């Protein structure tokens, strides 16, 4: 593990074409916890920040086929903002599978009813569409109000 850290610090131009191979056990053991307060943040910008942390794009050993992202906690999900007329115009569509059972819910009602689902769907749309997306979404924790139950992990506030 110490050798790996030293190797990442001493990368030269000749090493840029070489892939840094990291053991899956190292990736799972060294995941960090982050807290993001969604108060006053735009929905899209929040989703981009969360998706980047879930995929691990802030790490030097990021790779498409590794799940090297971190855990993300989003609190105050109901206090996000959107620009333009999205509160009335943006629709969430759900279909039961039967003919004529298409349900359309506007963003304003969705924010009142289930604001965590709005953020989860936005982040889900920004993650790569592959087999790792389900695992990454499991590491996303959403709360309407303040965070509860994760203080013992000493998460870092962003």
Tab-separated table of C-alpha atoms in Angstrom:
chain	number	residue	atom	x	y	z
A	1	UNK	CA	0.000	0.000	0.000
A	2	UNK	CA	2.851	2.409	0.788
A	3	UNK	CA	4.545	1.463	-2.484
A	4	UNK	CA	1.354	2.335	-4.382
A	5	UNK	CA	1.166	5.799	-2.784
A	6	UNK	CA	4.803	6.482	-3.620
A	7	UNK	CA	4.256	5.307	-7.157
A	8	UNK	CA	1.373	7.752	-7.693
A	9	UNK	CA	3.447	10.667	-6.429
A	10	UNK	CA	6.388	9.937	-8.740
A	11	UNK	CA	4.650	9.665	-12.124
A	12	UNK	CA	6.822	10.848	-15.023
A	13	UNK	CA	6.013	11.444	-18.695
A	14	UNK	CA	7.256	7.971	-19.607
A	15	UNK	CA	4.755	6.475	-17.141
A	16	UNK	CA	1.686	8.220	-18.589
A	17	UNK	CA	1.071	5.437	-21.116
A	18	UNK	CA	1.194	2.747	-18.443
A	19	UNK	CA	-1.948	1.733	-16.593
A	20	UNK	CA	-1.682	1.830	-12.804
A	21	UNK	CA	-3.194	-1.431	-11.584
A	22	UNK	CA	-4.793	-1.294	-8.176
A	23	UNK	CA	-6.100	-4.309	-6.321
A	24	UNK	CA	-9.883	-4.347	-5.746
A	25	UNK	CA	-9.342	-4.848	-2.021
A	26	UNK	CA	-7.402	-1.556	-1.851
A	27	UNK	CA	-10.238	0.240	-3.655
A	28	UNK	CA	-12.888	-1.034	-1.227
A	29	UNK	CA	-10.877	-0.394	1.940
A	30	UNK	CA	-9.937	3.199	1.084
A	31	UNK	CA	-13.310	4.693	0.231
A	32	UNK	CA	-14.031	8.100	1.784
A	33	UNK	CA	-17.329	9.544	2.955
A	34	UNK	CA	-18.448	12.989	1.756
A	35	UNK	CA	-21.377	15.182	2.852
A	36	UNK	CA	-22.930	17.672	0.448
A	37	UNK	CA	-25.471	20.217	1.669
A	38	UNK	CA	-27.960	20.749	-1.164
A	39	UNK	CA	-29.367	24.007	0.220
A	40	UNK	CA	-29.607	26.513	-2.627
A	41	UNK	CA	-27.704	24.336	-5.135
A	42	UNK	CA	-28.936	23.880	-8.693
A	43	UNK	CA	-30.143	20.347	-9.394
A	44	UNK	CA	-27.864	19.701	-12.375
A	45	UNK	CA	-24.697	21.061	-10.774
A	46	UNK	CA	-25.359	19.041	-7.639
A	47	UNK	CA	-25.885	15.886	-9.721
A	48	UNK	CA	-22.600	16.432	-11.591
A	49	UNK	CA	-20.662	16.836	-8.345
A	50	UNK	CA	-22.235	13.726	-6.821
A	51	UNK	CA	-21.712	11.638	-9.983
A	52	UNK	CA	-18.026	12.595	-10.114
A	53	UNK	CA	-17.516	11.521	-6.499
A	54	UNK	CA	-19.411	8.251	-7.012
A	55	UNK	CA	-17.323	7.328	-10.066
A	56	UNK	CA	-14.050	8.313	-8.395
A	57	UNK	CA	-12.988	10.930	-10.927
A	58	UNK	CA	-11.211	12.847	-8.175
A	59	UNK	CA	-8.717	9.993	-7.668
A	60	UNK	CA	-5.445	9.456	-9.552
A	61	UNK	CA	-6.188	5.791	-10.292
A	62	UNK	CA	-9.640	6.276	-11.849
A	63	UNK	CA	-10.549	3.800	-14.588
A	64	UNK	CA	-13.742	3.027	-16.514
A	65	UNK	CA	-13.983	-0.609	-15.478
A	66	UNK	CA	-13.119	-0.185	-11.775
A	67	UNK	CA	-15.582	0.845	-9.122
A	68	UNK	CA	-13.219	3.175	-7.249
A	69	UNK	CA	-15.671	5.882	-6.158
A	70	UNK	CA	-16.557	7.092	-2.686
A	71	UNK	CA	-19.676	7.295	-0.523
A	72	UNK	CA	-21.751	10.473	-0.822
A	73	UNK	CA	-24.366	11.784	1.614
A	74	UNK	CA	-26.691	14.549	0.386
A	75	UNK	CA	-28.670	16.388	3.041
A	76	UNK	CA	-31.467	18.985	2.740
A	77	UNK	CA	-32.681	17.474	-0.534
A	78	UNK	CA	-35.922	19.490	-0.497
A	79	UNK	CA	-34.015	22.809	-0.577
A	80	UNK	CA	-32.551	22.455	-4.081
A	81	UNK	CA	-33.399	25.007	-6.746
A	82	UNK	CA	-34.018	24.779	-10.468
A	83	UNK	CA	-33.761	27.463	-13.132
A	84	UNK	CA	-36.310	28.593	-15.694
A	85	UNK	CA	-39.804	27.104	-15.839
A	86	UNK	CA	-38.681	23.594	-14.924
A	87	UNK	CA	-40.963	23.419	-11.884
A	88	UNK	CA	-43.993	23.384	-14.196
A	89	UNK	CA	-42.531	22.092	-17.487
A	90	UNK	CA	-40.303	19.187	-16.391
A	91	UNK	CA	-42.270	15.955	-16.150
A	92	UNK	CA	-41.350	12.597	-14.647
A	93	UNK	CA	-43.031	9.763	-16.538
A	94	UNK	CA	-43.762	6.341	-15.049
A	95	UNK	CA	-45.529	3.486	-16.826
A	96	UNK	CA	-47.123	0.483	-15.135
A	97	UNK	CA	-46.965	-1.707	-18.255
A	98	UNK	CA	-50.691	-1.632	-18.950
A	99	UNK	CA	-52.225	0.292	-21.840
A	100	UNK	CA	-53.038	3.881	-20.933
A	101	UNK	CA	-51.339	3.755	-17.535
A	102	UNK	CA	-48.718	6.404	-18.191
A	103	UNK	CA	-48.344	8.694	-15.167
A	104	UNK	CA	-46.818	12.141	-15.516
A	105	UNK	CA	-45.748	14.024	-12.402
A	106	UNK	CA	-44.412	17.604	-12.630
A	107	UNK	CA	-41.188	18.500	-10.834
A	108	UNK	CA	-42.994	20.800	-8.375
A	109	UNK	CA	-45.168	17.954	-7.056
A	110	UNK	CA	-42.255	15.520	-7.089
A	111	UNK	CA	-40.206	17.892	-4.900
A	112	UNK	CA	-43.052	18.102	-2.381
A	113	UNK	CA	-43.696	14.361	-2.390
A	114	UNK	CA	-40.237	12.795	-2.732
A	115	UNK	CA	-37.266	15.186	-3.179
A	116	UNK	CA	-34.726	12.372	-2.685
A	117	UNK	CA	-35.996	10.617	-5.806
A	118	UNK	CA	-35.491	13.784	-7.890
A	119	UNK	CA	-31.802	13.919	-6.977
A	120	UNK	CA	-31.385	10.158	-7.358
A	121	UNK	CA	-32.848	10.210	-10.887
A	122	UNK	CA	-30.650	13.168	-11.871
A	123	UNK	CA	-27.507	11.423	-10.595
A	124	UNK	CA	-28.558	8.132	-12.195
A	125	UNK	CA	-28.827	9.869	-15.560
A	126	UNK	CA	-25.291	11.253	-15.221
A	127	UNK	CA	-23.602	7.988	-14.297
A	128	UNK	CA	-22.246	5.768	-17.081
A	129	UNK	CA	-24.778	3.234	-18.335
A	130	UNK	CA	-22.925	0.042	-17.453
A	131	UNK	CA	-22.896	-2.753	-14.869
A	132	UNK	CA	-21.289	-0.530	-12.236
A	133	UNK	CA	-24.119	2.017	-12.104
A	134	UNK	CA	-26.225	0.014	-9.632
A	135	UNK	CA	-23.272	-0.429	-7.258
A	136	UNK	CA	-22.448	3.275	-7.425
A	137	UNK	CA	-26.032	4.305	-6.695
A	138	UNK	CA	-26.018	2.110	-3.573
A	139	UNK	CA	-23.281	4.359	-2.158
A	140	UNK	CA	-25.494	7.462	-2.495
A	141	UNK	CA	-27.379	8.347	0.715
A	142	UNK	CA	-30.112	11.009	0.500
A	143	UNK	CA	-31.888	12.863	3.326
A	144	UNK	CA	-34.714	15.408	3.351
A	145	UNK	CA	-33.326	17.191	6.367
A	146	UNK	CA	-30.123	16.840	8.338
A	147	UNK	CA	-28.000	13.682	8.151
A	148	UNK	CA	-28.705	10.977	10.717
A	149	UNK	CA	-26.690	7.921	11.665
A	150	UNK	CA	-23.431	8.446	9.782
A	151	UNK	CA	-21.524	10.668	12.227
A	152	UNK	CA	-19.340	7.778	13.430
A	153	UNK	CA	-17.759	7.542	9.934
A	154	UNK	CA	-16.447	11.143	10.238
A	155	UNK	CA	-17.453	12.214	6.702
A	156	UNK	CA	-15.803	15.203	5.018
A	157	UNK	CA	-18.030	18.195	4.213
A	158	UNK	CA	-17.915	19.640	0.704
